[in-house]
Amino acid sequence: MDNTVDFLLLESIYFPMFSIFSYLLLLLGMFGSWVYQKGVACESNDVVTHERFKKKSLTYNKLVLVCCVAFSALSSVLLLSSCFHLHANGWDRSKLMNLVDLLFAAISWGAISFYLYRNGQKVPFLLRVWWVIYFMVSCCRLSVDIVLYKKQELESLHLLIYHAVAVTVGLFLCYSCLQKKQGEGERINLLEEPLLNGGAEEDDEEVVTPFSNAGFLSHMSFSWMGSLIALGNEKIIDCEDVPQVDGSDRAEKLFSIFRSKLDWDDGERNITTFKLIKALFFSARRDVIFSTLFAFVYTISCYVAPYLMDTFVQYLNGNRQYSNEGFVLVTTFFVAKLVECQARRNWYFRLQKGGIGMRSVLVSMIYEKGLTLPCHSNQGHTSGEIINLMTVDAERISAFSWYMHDPWILVLQINLALLILYRSLGLGSIVAFAATFLVMLGNIPLAKLEEKFQGNLMESKDERMKKTSEVLLNMRILKLQGWEMKFLSKILDLRRIEATWLKKFVYNSAGISSVLWAAPSFVSATAFGACMLLKIPLESGKILAALATFRILQTPIYKLPDTISMIVQTKVSLDRIAAFLCLDGLQQDVVERLSSGSSKMDVEVSDGAFSWDESSPIPTLRDITFKIPRGMNVAICGTVGSGKSSLLSSILGEVPKISGDLKVCGSKAYIAQSPWIQSGKVEENILFGKPMQREWYERVLEACSLNKDLEVLPFRDQTVIGERGINLSGGQKQRIQIARALYQNADIYLFDDPFSAVDAHTGSHLFREVLLGILRNKTVIYVTHQLEFLPEADLILVMKDGTITQAGKYNEILDSGTDFMELVGAHTDALAAVDSFEKGSATSQSTTSRENKVSDDEDNKQEEHLGATPKGQLVQEEEREKGEVGFSVYQKYMSLAYGGALVPVILVVQSLFQILNIGSNYWMAWVTPVSKDVKPPVSGSTLIIVYVVLATASSVCILVRAMLAAMTGFKIATELFNQMHLRVFRASMSFFDATPIGRILNRASTDQSAVDLRLPSQFSNLLVTAINILGIIGVMGQVAWQVLIVFIPVIAACTWYRQYYISAARELARLSGISRSPLVQHFSETLSGITTIRSFDQEPRFRSDIMRLNDCYSRLRFHAISAMEWLCFRLDLLSTAAFALSLVILVSIPEGVINPSFAGLAVTYALNLNSLQATLIWTLCDLENKMISVERMLQYIDIPSEPPLVIESTRPEKSWPSCGEITICNLQVRYGAHLPMVLRGLTCTFPGGLKTGIVGRTGCGKSTLIQTLFRIVEPTAGEIRIDGVNILTIGLHDLRSRLSIIPQDPTMFEGTVRSNLDPLEEHTDDQIWEALDKCQLGDEVRKKELKLDSPVSENGQNWSVGQRQLVCLGRVLLKRSKVLVLDEATASVDTATDNLIQETLRQHFSDCTVITIAHRISSVIDSDMVLLLDQGLIKEHDSPAKLLEDKSSSFSKLVAEYTATSDSRFRRRS
């Protein structure tokens, strides 16, 4: 040690020489820069940008300039003073070197001042580097000066003061130069902004946020947050009250940096975990560098007190080296604590700010990748898994910012601890190091287990979220079929698998925690034992210095399990994200895109072969060749599964190309077979990012026949559409997406069976006004099963088994092959059936019932009146609690685990640990002598044995507490999950209609993760910290009771600060929780509509939307963590003041009044008081914020349930319904108390065993009637009886399980063919094969290698829509109910398949009551009865023949229009 000091004494020569050399380099660099600027610099700088930036950081500019000028002046004054001193006392070499050093310092700092004055904000990178080096050198020189001063060998006290000032100046310049770098980055990026988003950000750039406008002192004390926290005490904070994020922290800017560092555009896309880490570092490098600097300063300042502990104890014992030594020691302790407080708060703030930025860029990157993934497979990644990457993995990497510095800080702290221990214990410190190393080594196998458990936990969570997402999307069909509880059991099974890994994970974490909590006692026991064996005398001062060191070392060691856990979790998350980013994107060379008008051919395919599965030996499409000139009207027809939709997808570039050429000239618009509607206003869905052109907009609405629909919506086109268009009928959704395509005014239009979801009248209107009207001069390619539209086509492509078998005009191909003839023959048969009914209607006998007629004008007036309520929107803002989290939330949370019985046990065990821990340290302080001269009261072996016994007992307490806490947390998480999911699955459909899926998924993923992993540890931390503080106050009060007087006002002030802070913080936490849901929802919607988004080339707009939502979440999170640091900084200052006053009391007490050893022990404990007190308040606040997750889950536990599934007292007989007669009496239905009536007093009877067709214009209430029959919607008034049983009096499961339905939207679930046909596993394979054959899918399934076990992808994407509809038919064939409902069941199949289905139904359901909703007249014309609805009222109800007799009836007109349209377009061409 002395050799080291002797070497440092050479500072008087070498440090000045090094300093002079650095000054020379700086001056040369500045001179070169000046010459370069004079010679070649352009004078046309952007004055406006310069002025904007100048205003932005004006405070920093003035402070930096003043600082440099002041330091140059100080150097000059000291130079002159030294000259006079040396002239009077003689010269020597070392003093001369110091003089030259001061001369160059004065010149250099003056030059820097002049440079900054002339160049404004421009601080070169090299000058920043020089400032950092200067700061480091100044720290070293100050350290040497302090050593020399203690040895009384310092030449002049002026040098010590000068170097102390130099350290302060260097620290400030390091901080400010990085702030300037941020501003300059903004200035440079201004050039890129218009290219990124059309200059939309320019307005935002003008907004000066409180953070960016804050001065140096405001930054260091977080005073810039004061106004927002004050506002939180005046009112409940809303989103608009929270300032924007700083310009340099916006998602778009961070993402551009991240993407460039990731080498995303290098073509290979080989993203490794290391590359991901590197890119993340560069995207948040400023905050990482800052936090590293503050962490370093904090760590050094922590060890000042242990270093001086022995000196302090000796002072209390009377060994005083100079007068006022006590107050010098107190001042040193106080300053060290102030530095520690400042450094820690800024360290934590910067690393959390960096974490928010990392999360932002990761979400943006995952979204960006999602925009490029092929829609057909996502290569094993379902939408639920991709959303999990965003909600869980990105959040976890953000949370890792808390722990990123812990590994190197632990190494630094161990080294500093060893130095202090070597000074106190000599060679015993080597044993302490070995024991510490042994503890860490022992955690390696546990850490490996933790990584394994974490990986499996995430995989099982992915599986659960995938299934949850799919089930929530299809909840309507599950409730219609009565399957929701079966699918809930599947999710609970997946949760049980996840819970198995969660249990292993939390118990393993508890094991690691207990080992590391016992580590300080183990290390100190081995160190003290080694000292006994090595005959090293143990004095209380040295023991207390060692204990103080162990207590400081205890914090990073305590955090080590969390750090190991987070490193493991973060590595797993990084690996998962890197693997996702490496997935193959959409094949870019499928389509050769030509600019509009550059070619006569809009679409040209030559020898094309395309396949969804590139490994399949048989391509999906093959031998595809055709040319489509501009303005041609092309129709594509064929049977179900022939490849029609795949052909459109290949033109869009969605299907991988195997061979051939495909050229597309101009912009495209695409109308998908299954409508994709965004949640938002009707107007927003139609505009789809385009500016409003009112005249064109109105023309589009008229062409799509939407005006009448808008009139009955509560807010016309400003009505908010629920998620997936939940509050629109199928036809309305289809017409809105047609309007969206029309409004884009594209060159090429691709329609995928657009008329299947609308009635015949609307279909004819759309064909006439859209395809033959607005689009008459556009290139239109449409798939259709309605053959009556084919004669108008300029070109017809007939497809079969993935090839084009016929191509030409209608008359050309009619006689040239059999495929088209089969389709035409089926359609002709359907028309013949309609004709036969028309001809026979004159002699038919039936009863007529025309009920409840009202005029359209009256309907419209009534609808407008009902829609006038201001609360008419279906989807409301997400509910959030206001005010503090109620005690009832905590009570419910605790009572979920064994009624809260384990909580007092945990409390007692932790208290026992604290008592034993304090007792062991008291023992060491009592039995060790203050100095060598005093004889110890007990032998060394007794001292160590008692200490080891106490330490072992405390370790056992820790193990018990950790295991009990893990058990309690696991039980609570399990109960919360089960209860919330049960209530969600038992909720009525109105809940799902009004609740975006993102809100539910947010609770099932993010909030559930908080309950699984974060809350148990937070409660444990709260308990440990509170008991620790009570122990410290007890120890200090026992030594000197006067200390308690100090704590009373401090505790009162801390309590007031917490109350003042919590109002704003609580609402910020709630707002940030709510702001996650739109992010998840937007992500989910984008993934489901990715084909539509890409077809319209709307990726930039959607990317901009996710950036905006990202920034919204980031600003709320940023201000939430800033508010936390605002509070903690003030609490730290109060604790530091209390600590200093306590020390003043101790040194002021006369010698001999208190035991020096006990006083030293009290100080040893008090060293952690400020951090513990801040930790306690922080944990309390953070716990309340985290409890908001519980509060949000409890909200869903309290949602109203549907009526009971089974009512034992009114259960129907097993044979019910035996006849199937349905009687409806005065039925009135609305979808919500604040929404208009949909059905308005229906009264009618559906005779048992007969087939009834329900027809009417789109949106008239057909589907609502069916939903009421299944009690998806409960009637407002009236009743429905089936075979005399009032369906409102029986259980929902009894009702729904006895009815069958083929829904409007065909649904398949991920799994197998078998699990889709028979989810309840009630039927044999033979019965399933029989059903498949009846629904025309038997041959298709037999072709597949795995037969009934053939995989079905998410949402049945590997099956065509028509095939999915046939699977739904197969389900009802298996179920064989007495009442069957067909809700547009054949909308997505060709006429031939429709005829086969109708024949199958006639054959197998001849004695059943069949209710059919259909747009094809041929599907209902052979019904026994027809019910015609008009705006929620029965307009006509009679047999088809009787209604056709009356040529003025609406049904007769509908049939006449259908046959006339078909005749005019079809028969005259045949």
PDB file of N, CA and C in Angstrom, residues 826 830 833 1251-1253 1302 1334-1336 1365-1366 1369 1373 1380-1406 1410-1423:
ATOM      1  N   ALA A 826     -75.822 -26.088 -62.637  1.00  0.00           N
ATOM      2  CA  ALA A 826     -76.302 -25.964 -61.257  1.00  0.00           C
ATOM      3  C   ALA A 826     -77.086 -24.682 -61.079  1.00  0.00           C
ATOM      4  N   ALA A 830     -81.170 -24.042 -60.185  1.00  0.00           N
ATOM      5  CA  ALA A 830     -81.654 -23.162 -59.120  1.00  0.00           C
ATOM      6  C   ALA A 830     -82.693 -22.181 -59.646  1.00  0.00           C
ATOM      7  N   ALA A 833     -86.013 -23.875 -60.251  1.00  0.00           N
ATOM      8  CA  ALA A 833     -86.784 -24.058 -59.017  1.00  0.00           C
ATOM      9  C   ALA A 833     -87.552 -22.792 -58.668  1.00  0.00           C
ATOM     10  N   LYS A1251     -89.607 -25.788 -42.958  1.00  0.00           N
ATOM     11  CA  LYS A1251     -88.450 -24.960 -43.302  1.00  0.00           C
ATOM     12  C   LYS A1251     -88.927 -23.529 -43.515  1.00  0.00           C
ATOM     13  N   THR A1252     -88.354 -22.588 -42.757  1.00  0.00           N
ATOM     14  CA  THR A1252     -88.724 -21.170 -42.856  1.00  0.00           C
ATOM     15  C   THR A1252     -87.530 -20.370 -43.338  1.00  0.00           C
ATOM     16  N   GLY A1253     -87.744 -19.589 -44.357  1.00  0.00           N
ATOM     17  CA  GLY A1253     -86.690 -18.703 -44.862  1.00  0.00           C
ATOM     18  C   GLY A1253     -86.905 -17.292 -44.375  1.00  0.00           C
ATOM     19  N   ILE A1302     -75.366 -23.003 -38.404  1.00  0.00           N
ATOM     20  CA  ILE A1302     -74.210 -22.762 -39.274  1.00  0.00           C
ATOM     21  C   ILE A1302     -74.122 -21.248 -39.399  1.00  0.00           C
ATOM     22  N   LYS A1334     -71.049 -36.444 -46.094  1.00  0.00           N
ATOM     23  CA  LYS A1334     -72.318 -35.761 -46.342  1.00  0.00           C
ATOM     24  C   LYS A1334     -72.108 -34.291 -46.706  1.00  0.00           C
ATOM     25  N   CYS A1335     -71.075 -33.675 -46.144  1.00  0.00           N
ATOM     26  CA  CYS A1335     -70.835 -32.257 -46.439  1.00  0.00           C
ATOM     27  C   CYS A1335     -69.799 -32.053 -47.536  1.00  0.00           C
ATOM     28  N   GLN A1336     -69.537 -33.096 -48.313  1.00  0.00           N
ATOM     29  CA  GLN A1336     -68.699 -33.028 -49.512  1.00  0.00           C
ATOM     30  C   GLN A1336     -67.221 -32.746 -49.219  1.00  0.00           C
ATOM     31  N   GLN A1365     -66.949 -23.225 -44.427  1.00  0.00           N
ATOM     32  CA  GLN A1365     -68.404 -23.267 -44.315  1.00  0.00           C
ATOM     33  C   GLN A1365     -68.914 -24.702 -44.347  1.00  0.00           C
ATOM     34  N   LEU A1366     -68.267 -25.550 -45.156  1.00  0.00           N
ATOM     35  CA  LEU A1366     -68.665 -26.958 -45.223  1.00  0.00           C
ATOM     36  C   LEU A1366     -68.338 -27.689 -43.914  1.00  0.00           C
ATOM     37  N   LEU A1369     -71.074 -27.097 -41.673  1.00  0.00           N
ATOM     38  CA  LEU A1369     -72.183 -27.987 -42.008  1.00  0.00           C
ATOM     39  C   LEU A1369     -71.957 -29.367 -41.400  1.00  0.00           C
ATOM     40  N   LEU A1373     -74.337 -31.737 -38.842  1.00  0.00           N
ATOM     41  CA  LEU A1373     -74.707 -33.101 -39.220  1.00  0.00           C
ATOM     42  C   LEU A1373     -74.370 -34.082 -38.106  1.00  0.00           C
ATOM     43  N   LEU A1380     -82.577 -26.334 -36.573  1.00  0.00           N
ATOM     44  CA  LEU A1380     -81.345 -25.969 -37.280  1.00  0.00           C
ATOM     45  C   LEU A1380     -81.496 -24.568 -37.847  1.00  0.00           C
ATOM     46  N   VAL A1381     -80.486 -23.748 -37.629  1.00  0.00           N
ATOM     47  CA  VAL A1381     -80.472 -22.384 -38.155  1.00  0.00           C
ATOM     48  C   VAL A1381     -79.325 -22.256 -39.138  1.00  0.00           C
ATOM     49  N   LEU A1382     -79.627 -21.742 -40.328  1.00  0.00           N
ATOM     50  CA  LEU A1382     -78.604 -21.480 -41.341  1.00  0.00           C
ATOM     51  C   LEU A1382     -78.507 -19.977 -41.531  1.00  0.00           C
ATOM     52  N   ASP A1383     -77.444 -19.385 -41.031  1.00  0.00           N
ATOM     53  CA  ASP A1383     -77.262 -17.930 -41.118  1.00  0.00           C
ATOM     54  C   ASP A1383     -76.292 -17.630 -42.254  1.00  0.00           C
ATOM     55  N   GLU A1384     -76.816 -17.376 -43.443  1.00  0.00           N
ATOM     56  CA  GLU A1384     -75.994 -17.170 -44.647  1.00  0.00           C
ATOM     57  C   GLU A1384     -75.043 -18.345 -44.833  1.00  0.00           C
ATOM     58  N   ALA A1385     -75.538 -19.560 -44.611  1.00  0.00           N
ATOM     59  CA  ALA A1385     -74.650 -20.724 -44.522  1.00  0.00           C
ATOM     60  C   ALA A1385     -73.972 -21.069 -45.830  1.00  0.00           C
ATOM     61  N   THR A1386     -74.553 -20.653 -46.964  1.00  0.00           N
ATOM     62  CA  THR A1386     -73.962 -21.027 -48.260  1.00  0.00           C
ATOM     63  C   THR A1386     -73.473 -19.802 -49.010  1.00  0.00           C
ATOM     64  N   ALA A1387     -73.220 -18.727 -48.267  1.00  0.00           N
ATOM     65  CA  ALA A1387     -72.829 -17.479 -48.929  1.00  0.00           C
ATOM     66  C   ALA A1387     -71.493 -17.599 -49.644  1.00  0.00           C
ATOM     67  N   SER A1388     -70.592 -18.450 -49.116  1.00  0.00           N
ATOM     68  CA  SER A1388     -69.227 -18.485 -49.636  1.00  0.00           C
ATOM     69  C   SER A1388     -68.955 -19.695 -50.515  1.00  0.00           C
ATOM     70  N   VAL A1389     -69.989 -20.377 -50.980  1.00  0.00           N
ATOM     71  CA  VAL A1389     -69.786 -21.550 -51.840  1.00  0.00           C
ATOM     72  C   VAL A1389     -70.442 -21.305 -53.183  1.00  0.00           C
ATOM     73  N   ASP A1390     -69.987 -22.073 -54.175  1.00  0.00           N
ATOM     74  CA  ASP A1390     -70.543 -21.923 -55.512  1.00  0.00           C
ATOM     75  C   ASP A1390     -71.955 -22.509 -55.551  1.00  0.00           C
ATOM     76  N   THR A1391     -72.651 -22.227 -56.641  1.00  0.00           N
ATOM     77  CA  THR A1391     -74.048 -22.649 -56.749  1.00  0.00           C
ATOM     78  C   THR A1391     -74.187 -24.160 -56.713  1.00  0.00           C
ATOM     79  N   ALA A1392     -73.250 -24.862 -57.365  1.00  0.00           N
ATOM     80  CA  ALA A1392     -73.329 -26.324 -57.394  1.00  0.00           C
ATOM     81  C   ALA A1392     -73.199 -26.890 -55.985  1.00  0.00           C
ATOM     82  N   THR A1393     -72.234 -26.363 -55.216  1.00  0.00           N
ATOM     83  CA  THR A1393     -72.056 -26.828 -53.837  1.00  0.00           C
ATOM     84  C   THR A1393     -73.251 -26.429 -52.988  1.00  0.00           C
ATOM     85  N   ASP A1394     -73.799 -25.231 -53.249  1.00  0.00           N
ATOM     86  CA  ASP A1394     -74.997 -24.787 -52.540  1.00  0.00           C
ATOM     87  C   ASP A1394     -76.147 -25.763 -52.768  1.00  0.00           C
ATOM     88  N   ASN A1395     -76.308 -26.196 -54.020  1.00  0.00           N
ATOM     89  CA  ASN A1395     -77.381 -27.145 -54.326  1.00  0.00           C
ATOM     90  C   ASN A1395     -77.166 -28.466 -53.602  1.00  0.00           C
ATOM     91  N   LEU A1396     -75.891 -28.910 -53.535  1.00  0.00           N
ATOM     92  CA  LEU A1396     -75.590 -30.150 -52.821  1.00  0.00           C
ATOM     93  C   LEU A1396     -75.900 -30.016 -51.336  1.00  0.00           C
ATOM     94  N   ILE A1397     -75.557 -28.850 -50.769  1.00  0.00           N
ATOM     95  CA  ILE A1397     -75.828 -28.615 -49.350  1.00  0.00           C
ATOM     96  C   ILE A1397     -77.333 -28.623 -49.093  1.00  0.00           C
ATOM     97  N   GLN A1398     -78.070 -27.938 -49.962  1.00  0.00           N
ATOM     98  CA  GLN A1398     -79.519 -27.903 -49.793  1.00  0.00           C
ATOM     99  C   GLN A1398     -80.123 -29.304 -49.877  1.00  0.00           C
ATOM    100  N   GLU A1399     -79.578 -30.105 -50.807  1.00  0.00           N
ATOM    101  CA  GLU A1399     -80.069 -31.472 -50.937  1.00  0.00           C
ATOM    102  C   GLU A1399     -79.739 -32.290 -49.684  1.00  0.00           C
ATOM    103  N   THR A1400     -78.510 -32.067 -49.146  1.00  0.00           N
ATOM    104  CA  THR A1400     -78.104 -32.757 -47.922  1.00  0.00           C
ATOM    105  C   THR A1400     -79.016 -32.386 -46.759  1.00  0.00           C
ATOM    106  N   LEU A1401     -79.339 -31.109 -46.663  1.00  0.00           N
ATOM    107  CA  LEU A1401     -80.216 -30.650 -45.579  1.00  0.00           C
ATOM    108  C   LEU A1401     -81.624 -31.219 -45.730  1.00  0.00           C
ATOM    109  N   ARG A1402     -82.132 -31.234 -46.980  1.00  0.00           N
ATOM    110  CA  ARG A1402     -83.468 -31.783 -47.202  1.00  0.00           C
ATOM    111  C   ARG A1402     -83.526 -33.256 -46.824  1.00  0.00           C
ATOM    112  N   GLN A1403     -82.404 -33.957 -47.108  1.00  0.00           N
ATOM    113  CA  GLN A1403     -82.356 -35.399 -46.870  1.00  0.00           C
ATOM    114  C   GLN A1403     -82.243 -35.726 -45.383  1.00  0.00           C
ATOM    115  N   HIS A1404     -81.380 -34.987 -44.669  1.00  0.00           N
ATOM    116  CA  HIS A1404     -81.053 -35.356 -43.287  1.00  0.00           C
ATOM    117  C   HIS A1404     -81.789 -34.533 -42.235  1.00  0.00           C
ATOM    118  N   PHE A1405     -82.447 -33.459 -42.659  1.00  0.00           N
ATOM    119  CA  PHE A1405     -83.173 -32.622 -41.698  1.00  0.00           C
ATOM    120  C   PHE A1405     -84.624 -32.428 -42.142  1.00  0.00           C
ATOM    121  N   SER A1406     -85.162 -33.456 -42.799  1.00  0.00           N
ATOM    122  CA  SER A1406     -86.520 -33.333 -43.349  1.00  0.00           C
ATOM    123  C   SER A1406     -87.561 -33.188 -42.252  1.00  0.00           C
ATOM    124  N   VAL A1410     -86.138 -25.966 -39.739  1.00  0.00           N
ATOM    125  CA  VAL A1410     -84.958 -25.336 -40.344  1.00  0.00           C
ATOM    126  C   VAL A1410     -85.271 -23.872 -40.606  1.00  0.00           C
ATOM    127  N   ILE A1411     -84.478 -23.011 -40.043  1.00  0.00           N
ATOM    128  CA  ILE A1411     -84.621 -21.564 -40.257  1.00  0.00           C
ATOM    129  C   ILE A1411     -83.428 -21.109 -41.089  1.00  0.00           C
ATOM    130  N   THR A1412     -83.710 -20.534 -42.255  1.00  0.00           N
ATOM    131  CA  THR A1412     -82.645 -20.185 -43.190  1.00  0.00           C
ATOM    132  C   THR A1412     -82.619 -18.684 -43.423  1.00  0.00           C
ATOM    133  N   ILE A1413     -81.473 -18.086 -43.194  1.00  0.00           N
ATOM    134  CA  ILE A1413     -81.227 -16.709 -43.644  1.00  0.00           C
ATOM    135  C   ILE A1413     -80.329 -16.819 -44.859  1.00  0.00           C
ATOM    136  N   ALA A1414     -80.773 -16.303 -45.993  1.00  0.00           N
ATOM    137  CA  ALA A1414     -79.966 -16.435 -47.210  1.00  0.00           C
ATOM    138  C   ALA A1414     -80.194 -15.248 -48.114  1.00  0.00           C
ATOM    139  N   HIS A1415     -79.160 -14.932 -48.896  1.00  0.00           N
ATOM    140  CA  HIS A1415     -79.276 -13.867 -49.885  1.00  0.00           C
ATOM    141  C   HIS A1415     -79.644 -14.429 -51.250  1.00  0.00           C
ATOM    142  N   ARG A1416     -79.374 -15.719 -51.447  1.00  0.00           N
ATOM    143  CA  ARG A1416     -79.772 -16.354 -52.695  1.00  0.00           C
ATOM    144  C   ARG A1416     -81.248 -16.763 -52.592  1.00  0.00           C
ATOM    145  N   ILE A1417     -82.048 -16.274 -53.489  1.00  0.00           N
ATOM    146  CA  ILE A1417     -83.471 -16.591 -53.470  1.00  0.00           C
ATOM    147  C   ILE A1417     -83.683 -18.097 -53.621  1.00  0.00           C
ATOM    148  N   SER A1418     -82.794 -18.745 -54.381  1.00  0.00           N
ATOM    149  CA  SER A1418     -82.931 -20.190 -54.599  1.00  0.00           C
ATOM    150  C   SER A1418     -82.787 -20.977 -53.296  1.00  0.00           C
ATOM    151  N   SER A1419     -82.113 -20.395 -52.299  1.00  0.00           N
ATOM    152  CA  SER A1419     -81.919 -21.090 -51.020  1.00  0.00           C
ATOM    153  C   SER A1419     -83.160 -21.053 -50.147  1.00  0.00           C
ATOM    154  N   VAL A1420     -84.055 -20.091 -50.389  1.00  0.00           N
ATOM    155  CA  VAL A1420     -85.249 -19.975 -49.536  1.00  0.00           C
ATOM    156  C   VAL A1420     -86.543 -20.184 -50.303  1.00  0.00           C
ATOM    157  N   ILE A1421     -86.451 -20.270 -51.636  1.00  0.00           N
ATOM    158  CA  ILE A1421     -87.675 -20.334 -52.430  1.00  0.00           C
ATOM    159  C   ILE A1421     -88.446 -21.628 -52.193  1.00  0.00           C
ATOM    160  N   ASP A1422     -87.710 -22.707 -51.833  1.00  0.00           N
ATOM    161  CA  ASP A1422     -88.409 -23.969 -51.592  1.00  0.00           C
ATOM    162  C   ASP A1422     -88.773 -24.136 -50.115  1.00  0.00           C
ATOM    163  N   SER A1423     -88.683 -23.065 -49.337  1.00  0.00           N
ATOM    164  CA  SER A1423     -89.079 -23.124 -47.925  1.00  0.00           C
ATOM    165  C   SER A1423     -90.586 -23.266 -47.809  1.00  0.00           C
TER     166      SER A1423
END
